[in-house]
């Protein structure tokens, strides 16, 4: 029988090995940098938001642990093509999942597999780094630097 832990590892390793949208966007009009002060890992996120407030394209560059890279890959996958408002809703759901509040699993795509991370405080910052960077990029048109603290 397929065990949840095996599924978790398989999905995380797949996103880590073959991260989706792992590239710098030449035509980005929003971007943000995220920094995890606990380990020094960073992510740069690029968004192209069109005139209808839709995330037309998204990309990221990062050098971090498997969870942070996989989480960034999952995040870009799920918000690509949605409106800024929907992306904020998805961000809120992810945050609620990680803080063990009620959340809507349906809208999180592969990122729902990271729900178990909430049991491991040391890995929470890894999982949320790209998501807080997304929120920062959505909040302003200029480059911003955030930390997860
Ligand atoms: Fe640095 Fe996970 S150990 S982000």
mmCIF file of C-alpha atoms in Angstrom, residues 100-149:
data_model
loop_
_atom_site.group_PDB
_atom_site.id
_atom_site.type_symbol
_atom_site.label_atom_id
_atom_site.label_comp_id
_atom_site.label_asym_id
_atom_site.label_seq_id
_atom_site.Cartn_x
_atom_site.Cartn_y
_atom_site.Cartn_z
ATOM 1 C CA UNK A 100 -3.010 24.463 11.608
ATOM 2 C CA UNK A 101 -6.127 26.544 11.042
ATOM 3 C CA UNK A 102 -9.010 25.497 8.796
ATOM 4 C CA UNK A 103 -8.113 25.768 5.127
ATOM 5 C CA UNK A 104 -9.374 24.855 1.704
ATOM 6 C CA UNK A 105 -7.142 22.041 0.412
ATOM 7 C CA UNK A 106 -8.699 22.108 -3.048
ATOM 8 C CA UNK A 107 -7.086 25.355 -4.104
ATOM 9 C CA UNK A 108 -3.535 24.549 -2.986
ATOM 10 C CA UNK A 109 -2.590 22.040 -5.677
ATOM 11 C CA UNK A 110 0.517 19.999 -4.845
ATOM 12 C CA UNK A 111 1.320 22.422 -1.995
ATOM 13 C CA UNK A 112 -1.275 20.645 0.155
ATOM 14 C CA UNK A 113 1.272 17.842 0.556
ATOM 15 C CA UNK A 114 3.268 20.251 2.769
ATOM 16 C CA UNK A 115 0.578 20.250 5.469
ATOM 17 C CA UNK A 116 2.708 17.876 7.573
ATOM 18 C CA UNK A 117 5.474 20.493 7.787
ATOM 19 C CA UNK A 118 3.428 22.264 10.467
ATOM 20 C CA UNK A 119 4.576 19.483 12.833
ATOM 21 C CA UNK A 120 8.217 20.489 12.368
ATOM 22 C CA UNK A 121 8.826 24.086 13.512
ATOM 23 C CA UNK A 122 12.377 24.089 12.131
ATOM 24 C CA UNK A 123 11.073 23.423 8.608
ATOM 25 C CA UNK A 124 8.147 25.854 8.646
ATOM 26 C CA UNK A 125 10.340 28.774 7.567
ATOM 27 C CA UNK A 126 11.629 26.680 4.663
ATOM 28 C CA UNK A 127 8.074 25.985 3.478
ATOM 29 C CA UNK A 128 6.751 29.536 3.876
ATOM 30 C CA UNK A 129 9.738 31.448 2.449
ATOM 31 C CA UNK A 130 8.507 31.579 -1.147
ATOM 32 C CA UNK A 131 4.914 32.221 -0.090
ATOM 33 C CA UNK A 132 5.822 35.279 1.970
ATOM 34 C CA UNK A 133 7.957 36.433 -0.928
ATOM 35 C CA UNK A 134 4.901 36.084 -3.167
ATOM 36 C CA UNK A 135 2.836 38.182 -0.752
ATOM 37 C CA UNK A 136 5.544 40.812 -0.756
ATOM 38 C CA UNK A 137 5.662 40.878 -4.562
ATOM 39 C CA UNK A 138 1.863 41.124 -4.748
ATOM 40 C CA UNK A 139 1.810 44.018 -2.297
ATOM 41 C CA UNK A 140 4.004 46.349 -4.327
ATOM 42 C CA UNK A 141 5.351 46.965 -7.776
ATOM 43 C CA UNK A 142 8.916 47.566 -6.618
ATOM 44 C CA UNK A 143 11.539 45.133 -5.477
ATOM 45 C CA UNK A 144 11.244 44.501 -1.767
ATOM 46 C CA UNK A 145 13.305 42.456 0.573
ATOM 47 C CA UNK A 146 11.554 40.441 3.237
ATOM 48 C CA UNK A 147 12.505 37.959 5.867
ATOM 49 C CA UNK A 148 10.278 35.258 7.233
ATOM 50 C CA UNK A 149 10.636 36.548 10.777
#
